[in-house]
Coordinates of C-alpha atoms (C1' of nucleotides) in Angstrom, one line a residue:
Chain A
M1 CA -15.8 39.5 41.7
N2 CA -14.5 42.9 42.5
L3 CA -10.9 44.0 42.8
A4 CA -10.6 43.6 46.5
E5 CA -12.0 40.0 46.3
Q6 CA -9.5 39.2 43.5
G7 CA -6.8 40.3 45.8
L8 CA -7.9 37.8 48.4
L9 CA -7.3 35.2 45.8
L10 CA -4.2 36.4 44.0
E11 CA -3.0 37.3 47.5
Q12 CA -2.4 33.7 48.4
Q13 CA 0.1 33.4 45.7
L14 CA 3.5 35.1 46.3
C15 CA 3.5 35.3 50.1
F16 CA 2.1 31.9 50.4
D17 CA 4.6 30.6 47.9
V18 CA 7.5 32.0 50.0
Y19 CA 6.0 30.5 53.1
A20 CA 5.4 27.1 51.5
A21 CA 8.9 27.1 49.8
S22 CA 10.5 27.8 53.1
R23 CA 8.8 24.8 54.7
A24 CA 9.5 22.6 51.7
I25 CA 13.2 23.5 51.8
N26 CA 13.3 22.8 55.5
K27 CA 11.8 19.4 54.8
A28 CA 14.6 18.7 52.2
Y29 CA 17.3 19.5 54.7
R30 CA 15.8 17.4 57.4
P31 CA 17.1 13.9 56.5
L32 CA 20.5 15.3 55.7
L33 CA 20.8 17.2 58.9
E34 CA 19.3 14.5 61.0
A35 CA 22.5 12.5 60.3
L36 CA 24.5 15.3 61.9
G37 CA 22.1 15.7 64.9
L38 CA 21.1 19.2 63.8
T39 CA 17.8 21.0 62.9
Y40 CA 17.8 23.5 60.1
P41 CA 18.0 26.6 62.4
Q42 CA 20.8 24.9 64.4
Y43 CA 22.6 24.2 61.1
L44 CA 22.4 27.9 60.2
V45 CA 23.9 28.8 63.6
M46 CA 26.7 26.3 63.0
L47 CA 27.3 27.8 59.5
V48 CA 27.9 31.2 61.0
L49 CA 30.2 29.8 63.7
W50 CA 32.2 27.8 61.2
Q51 CA 32.9 31.1 59.4
H52 CA 33.8 32.9 62.6
E53 CA 34.2 30.9 65.7
A54 CA 33.7 33.3 68.5
Q55 CA 30.5 35.3 68.4
T56 CA 28.1 36.8 70.9
V57 CA 24.5 35.9 71.0
K58 CA 23.8 39.4 69.6
Q59 CA 26.1 39.0 66.7
L60 CA 24.5 35.6 65.8
G61 CA 21.1 37.2 66.1
E62 CA 22.0 40.1 63.7
Q63 CA 23.3 37.7 61.0
L64 CA 20.4 35.3 61.3
Q65 CA 17.7 37.9 62.1
L66 CA 16.7 35.9 65.2
D67 CA 16.2 37.3 68.7
S68 CA 17.4 36.0 72.0
G69 CA 14.0 34.3 72.6
T70 CA 14.8 32.0 69.8
L71 CA 18.5 31.8 70.1
S72 CA 18.9 31.2 73.8
P73 CA 17.2 27.9 74.0
L74 CA 18.6 26.8 70.6
L75 CA 22.1 27.5 71.8
K76 CA 21.5 25.6 75.0
R77 CA 20.5 22.6 73.0
L78 CA 23.6 22.9 70.8
E79 CA 25.6 23.1 74.1
S80 CA 23.9 20.0 75.5
A81 CA 24.8 18.3 72.2
G82 CA 28.4 19.2 72.8
F83 CA 28.9 21.3 69.8
L84 CA 29.6 24.6 71.5
Q85 CA 30.2 26.4 74.8
R86 CA 28.5 29.5 76.2
Q87 CA 30.4 31.8 78.6
R88 CA 30.0 35.4 79.8
R89 CA 32.6 37.7 78.3
A90 CA 34.9 39.1 81.0
S91 CA 35.1 42.5 79.3
D92 CA 31.4 43.0 79.4
E93 CA 29.4 40.5 81.5
R94 CA 26.2 41.2 79.7
E95 CA 27.5 39.5 76.6
V96 CA 27.6 35.7 76.2
E97 CA 30.3 34.4 73.9
I98 CA 29.7 31.3 71.9
Q99 CA 32.6 29.1 71.0
L100 CA 32.8 25.9 69.1
T101 CA 34.0 22.7 70.8
E102 CA 36.2 20.3 69.0
A103 CA 33.1 18.2 68.2
G104 CA 31.5 21.4 66.7
R105 CA 34.5 22.0 64.5
A106 CA 34.6 18.4 63.4
L107 CA 31.0 18.5 62.4
R108 CA 32.0 20.9 59.6
Q109 CA 33.6 18.0 57.7
Q110 CA 30.5 15.9 58.0
A111 CA 28.4 18.8 56.7
S112 CA 30.6 19.4 53.7
N113 CA 28.4 17.6 51.3
V114 CA 25.2 19.1 52.4
P115 CA 25.3 22.3 50.3
A116 CA 25.8 20.4 47.0
S117 CA 23.0 18.0 47.9
I118 CA 20.6 20.8 48.5
F119 CA 21.6 22.8 45.5
Q120 CA 20.9 19.7 43.5
A121 CA 17.5 19.3 45.1
L122 CA 16.5 22.9 44.3
G123 CA 16.6 22.2 40.6
L124 CA 17.8 25.7 39.6
N125 CA 20.4 26.6 37.1
A126 CA 23.0 29.2 38.1
S127 CA 21.2 32.2 36.6
D128 CA 17.8 31.3 38.1
Y129 CA 19.6 30.8 41.4
L130 CA 21.0 34.3 41.2
E131 CA 17.8 35.8 40.0
L132 CA 15.8 34.2 42.8
K133 CA 18.3 35.4 45.3
R134 CA 18.1 39.0 43.9
L135 CA 14.3 39.0 44.1
L136 CA 14.2 37.8 47.6
H137 CA 16.7 40.4 48.7
Q138 CA 14.6 43.0 47.1
V139 CA 11.5 41.8 48.9
M140 CA 13.4 41.7 52.2
A141 CA 14.7 45.2 51.7
S142 CA 11.3 46.6 50.9
V143 CA 9.5 44.8 53.7
E144 CA 12.1 45.8 56.3
A145 CA 11.9 49.4 55.2
N146 CA 8.3 49.4 56.1
S147 CA 8.5 47.4 59.3
P148 CA 12.0 47.9 60.6
D149 CA 13.5 45.7 63.3
Chain B
M28 CA 39.3 27.4 51.0
N29 CA 38.3 24.3 49.0
L30 CA 35.0 23.8 47.2
A31 CA 33.2 22.1 50.0
E32 CA 34.1 24.9 52.4
Q33 CA 32.9 27.4 49.8
G34 CA 29.6 25.6 49.7
L35 CA 29.2 26.1 53.4
L36 CA 29.4 29.8 52.8
L37 CA 27.5 30.2 49.6
E38 CA 25.1 27.7 51.0
Q39 CA 23.7 30.2 53.5
Q40 CA 22.5 32.3 50.7
L41 CA 19.5 31.1 48.8
C42 CA 18.0 28.7 51.4
F43 CA 18.6 31.2 54.2
D44 CA 17.2 34.0 52.0
V45 CA 13.9 32.1 51.5
Y46 CA 13.8 31.4 55.2
A47 CA 14.5 35.0 56.2
A48 CA 12.1 36.4 53.6
S49 CA 9.4 34.2 54.9
R50 CA 9.9 35.5 58.4
A51 CA 10.1 39.1 57.1
I52 CA 6.9 38.8 55.2
N53 CA 5.2 37.3 58.3
K54 CA 6.4 40.3 60.2
A55 CA 4.9 42.7 57.6
Y56 CA 1.5 40.9 57.9
R57 CA 1.5 40.9 61.7
P58 CA 0.2 44.5 62.3
L59 CA -2.4 44.3 59.6
L60 CA -3.7 40.9 60.7
E61 CA -3.6 41.8 64.4
A62 CA -6.4 44.3 63.7
L63 CA -8.5 41.3 62.5
G64 CA -7.5 39.0 65.3
L65 CA -5.7 36.6 63.1
T66 CA -2.2 35.2 62.8
Y67 CA -0.7 34.7 59.3
P68 CA -1.4 30.9 59.2
Q69 CA -4.9 31.6 60.4
Y70 CA -5.3 34.2 57.7
L71 CA -4.3 31.7 55.1
V72 CA -6.9 29.3 56.4
M73 CA -9.5 32.0 56.2
L74 CA -8.4 32.8 52.6
V75 CA -9.1 29.2 51.6
L76 CA -12.5 29.2 53.4
W77 CA -13.5 32.5 51.8
Q78 CA -13.0 30.9 48.4
H79 CA -14.9 27.8 49.3
E80 CA -16.8 27.8 52.5
A81 CA -17.1 24.1 53.4
Q82 CA -13.9 22.2 53.6
T83 CA -12.7 19.2 55.5
V84 CA -9.5 19.4 57.5
K85 CA -7.9 17.2 54.9
Q86 CA -8.8 19.5 52.0
L87 CA -7.4 22.5 53.9
G88 CA -4.3 20.6 54.6
E89 CA -3.8 19.7 50.9
Q90 CA -4.1 23.3 49.8
L91 CA -1.9 24.8 52.6
Q92 CA 0.5 21.8 52.8
L93 CA -0.1 21.6 56.5
D94 CA -0.9 18.4 58.5
S95 CA -3.5 17.8 61.1
G96 CA -0.9 18.4 63.9
T97 CA -0.8 22.0 62.8
L98 CA -4.3 22.5 61.6
S99 CA -6.3 20.9 64.5
P100 CA -5.2 23.3 67.2
L101 CA -5.2 26.3 64.8
L102 CA -8.8 25.5 63.7
K103 CA -9.8 25.2 67.4
R104 CA -8.5 28.6 68.0
L105 CA -10.4 30.0 65.0
E106 CA -13.5 28.3 66.4
S107 CA -13.0 29.8 69.8
A108 CA -12.6 33.2 68.2
G109 CA -16.0 32.6 66.6
F110 CA -14.9 32.6 63.0
L111 CA -15.8 29.0 62.1
Q112 CA -17.4 25.8 63.3
R113 CA -16.1 22.3 63.2
Q114 CA -18.5 19.3 62.9
R115 CA -18.1 15.6 62.0
R116 CA -19.6 14.9 58.6
A117 CA -22.6 12.6 58.9
S118 CA -21.8 10.7 55.7
D119 CA -18.3 9.9 57.0
E120 CA -17.6 10.4 60.6
R121 CA -13.8 10.4 60.2
E122 CA -14.1 13.8 58.4
V123 CA -14.4 17.1 60.2
E124 CA -16.1 19.7 58.1
I125 CA -15.2 23.3 58.7
Q126 CA -17.8 26.0 58.0
L127 CA -17.5 29.8 58.4
T128 CA -19.7 31.6 60.8
E129 CA -21.3 34.9 60.0
A130 CA -18.5 36.6 61.8
G131 CA -16.0 34.6 59.7
R132 CA -17.7 35.7 56.5
A133 CA -17.9 39.3 57.7
L134 CA -14.1 39.3 58.4
R135 CA -13.6 39.1 54.6
Q136 CA -14.7 42.7 54.2
Q137 CA -12.3 43.8 56.9
A138 CA -9.5 41.9 55.1
S139 CA -10.2 43.3 51.7
N140 CA -7.4 46.0 51.9
V141 CA -4.7 43.6 53.2
P142 CA -3.6 42.2 49.8
A143 CA -2.9 45.6 48.3
S144 CA -1.1 46.8 51.4
I145 CA 1.2 43.8 51.3
F146 CA 1.8 43.9 47.6
Q147 CA 2.8 47.5 48.1
A148 CA 5.2 46.5 51.0
L149 CA 6.9 43.9 48.8
G150 CA 8.2 46.6 46.5
L151 CA 8.1 44.4 43.3
N152 CA 6.8 45.4 39.9
A153 CA 4.4 43.1 38.1
S154 CA 7.1 41.2 36.1
D155 CA 9.4 40.7 39.1
Y156 CA 6.4 39.5 41.0
L157 CA 5.6 36.8 38.4
E158 CA 9.2 35.9 38.0
L159 CA 9.7 35.3 41.7
K160 CA 6.5 33.3 41.8
R161 CA 7.8 31.2 38.9
L162 CA 11.1 30.5 40.5
L163 CA 9.5 29.6 43.9
H164 CA 7.2 27.1 42.1
Q165 CA 10.2 25.6 40.4
V166 CA 12.0 25.2 43.7
M167 CA 9.0 23.6 45.3
A168 CA 8.4 21.2 42.5
S169 CA 12.0 20.1 42.5
V170 CA 12.2 19.7 46.3
E171 CA 9.0 17.8 46.5
A172 CA 10.1 15.5 43.7
N173 CA 13.0 14.5 46.0
S174 CA 11.2 14.4 49.3
P175 CA 7.5 13.7 48.5
D176 CA 4.8 14.2 51.1
Chain C
dA23 C1' 30.1 60.1 91.6
dC24 C1' 25.7 58.5 90.8
dA25 C1' 20.9 58.2 89.3
dA26 C1' 18.7 57.4 84.9
dA27 C1' 18.7 55.4 80.5
dT28 C1' 20.4 51.9 77.7
dT29 C1' 22.0 47.4 76.5
dG30 C1' 22.4 42.1 76.1
dA31 C1' 20.5 37.9 77.6
dA32 C1' 17.2 35.1 79.5
dT33 C1' 12.6 34.0 80.6
dT34 C1' 7.6 33.6 79.8
dG35 C1' 3.7 32.9 77.1
dC36 C1' 1.5 31.9 72.9
dA37 C1' 1.3 30.0 68.3
dC38 C1' 3.0 27.4 64.8
dA39 C1' 5.4 23.1 62.3
dC40 C1' 6.0 18.4 62.1
dA41 C1' 7.3 13.5 63.3
dA42 C1' 5.3 9.8 65.7
dT43 C1' 1.6 7.7 67.7
dA44 C1' -3.2 6.8 68.9
dT45 C1' -8.1 6.3 67.9
dA46 C1' -12.1 5.8 65.5
dA47 C1' -14.5 5.1 61.2
dT48 C1' -14.6 3.1 56.6
dT49 C1' -13.3 0.1 52.9
dG50 C1' -11.7 -4.2 50.9
dC51 C1' -11.1 -8.9 50.7
dT52 C1' -12.6 -13.4 51.1
Chain D
dA28 C1' -20.4 -11.3 57.8
dG29 C1' -15.9 -10.6 59.6
dC30 C1' -11.3 -9.2 59.8
dA31 C1' -7.3 -6.7 57.9
dA32 C1' -5.8 -2.6 55.8
dT33 C1' -6.6 2.1 55.0
dT34 C1' -8.2 6.7 56.0
dA35 C1' -9.1 11.1 58.6
dT36 C1' -8.3 13.4 62.5
dA37 C1' -6.5 14.2 67.1
dT38 C1' -2.8 13.9 70.5
dT39 C1' 1.9 14.1 72.2
dG40 C1' 6.5 15.7 72.2
dT41 C1' 10.2 18.5 70.5
dG42 C1' 11.9 22.7 68.5
dT43 C1' 11.4 26.9 66.7
dG44 C1' 9.7 32.2 66.3
dC45 C1' 8.6 36.3 68.4
dA46 C1' 6.3 39.9 71.6
dA47 C1' 6.7 41.3 76.2
dT48 C1' 8.9 41.2 80.5
dT49 C1' 12.7 40.8 83.7
dC50 C1' 17.3 41.3 85.3
dA51 C1' 22.0 42.4 85.6
dA52 C1' 25.7 45.1 83.7
dT53 C1' 27.2 49.2 81.4
dT54 C1' 27.0 53.8 79.7
dT55 C1' 25.4 58.5 79.9
dG56 C1' 24.2 63.0 81.6
dT57 C1' 24.8 66.3 85.1

DNA sequence: ACAAATTGAATTGCACACAATATAATTGCT
DNA sequence: AGCAATTATATTGTGTGCAATTCAATTTGT
């Protein structure tokens, strides 16, 4: 087997591992978030909003690296669920401001035990946790330098 | 801010990083694979088939951790594209055997430069590459121990 | 001032993911 | 042999992701 063919084997490793780990983590969140009526991407949006209540779609997209094609329908579902409201900003009618409802704020308390449960499920000690985070950031920085947004 | 609230901040870090890195990597593959007429999940299926030509849907699913709900339509698209054929196995008609076509085999040569390009784009040295792989495997093992397939 | 370019969201179209269900074939049990 | 349980795949329905397009509002250049 030549070098190129080896690549097509080794290849599958790291990138596939990131992809598989992402799906495995999503699966771990599912039962916890189901109790809150959220999917994992919806939970991420709520996390951002719990930190800073009023955000435009664009600001959410920048933090989550998601575009309006993903966020628009997701935010509508969260609005239907009663967790937030969407309204055009008066100062610039192109922007849509997202605000939590009381139910959306209340959900934060119910979610308070989720992070610890997940951390537990990941099975990493503190230093491995930080090391993994560092390596993922390095990968993202490199990849985005080559294929910018 | 109490501990639970801190978790809802820190929280976003590692799991979000894995999720964001997975999407960033997918984006890096996109232009390379577009030239081959493949998506990233389709490329993963082809990688497995290049290693071992004849596989059932179940065997592919075990290696990729994907179920028939994802694989069935994906394999039909690869069949439409002319890269593989699907046929019921005579010895057990519940199984569908996937076989590469000549075009599917030929695609391997065109893909031979993809792994090196991606490795380059990841911007990791060999030891970081292995460390990241190790940590992701550890996460997957822990997570799957808690929420088995 | 005002046409052209830009910006922010939404929409459309396509391709995953995955839970839940359905269907058909095989195996196991008696 | 015959029926229940199991197995392998497909289908359905919901929810992302993201490229490409559209549309309205704002900003820019002259």
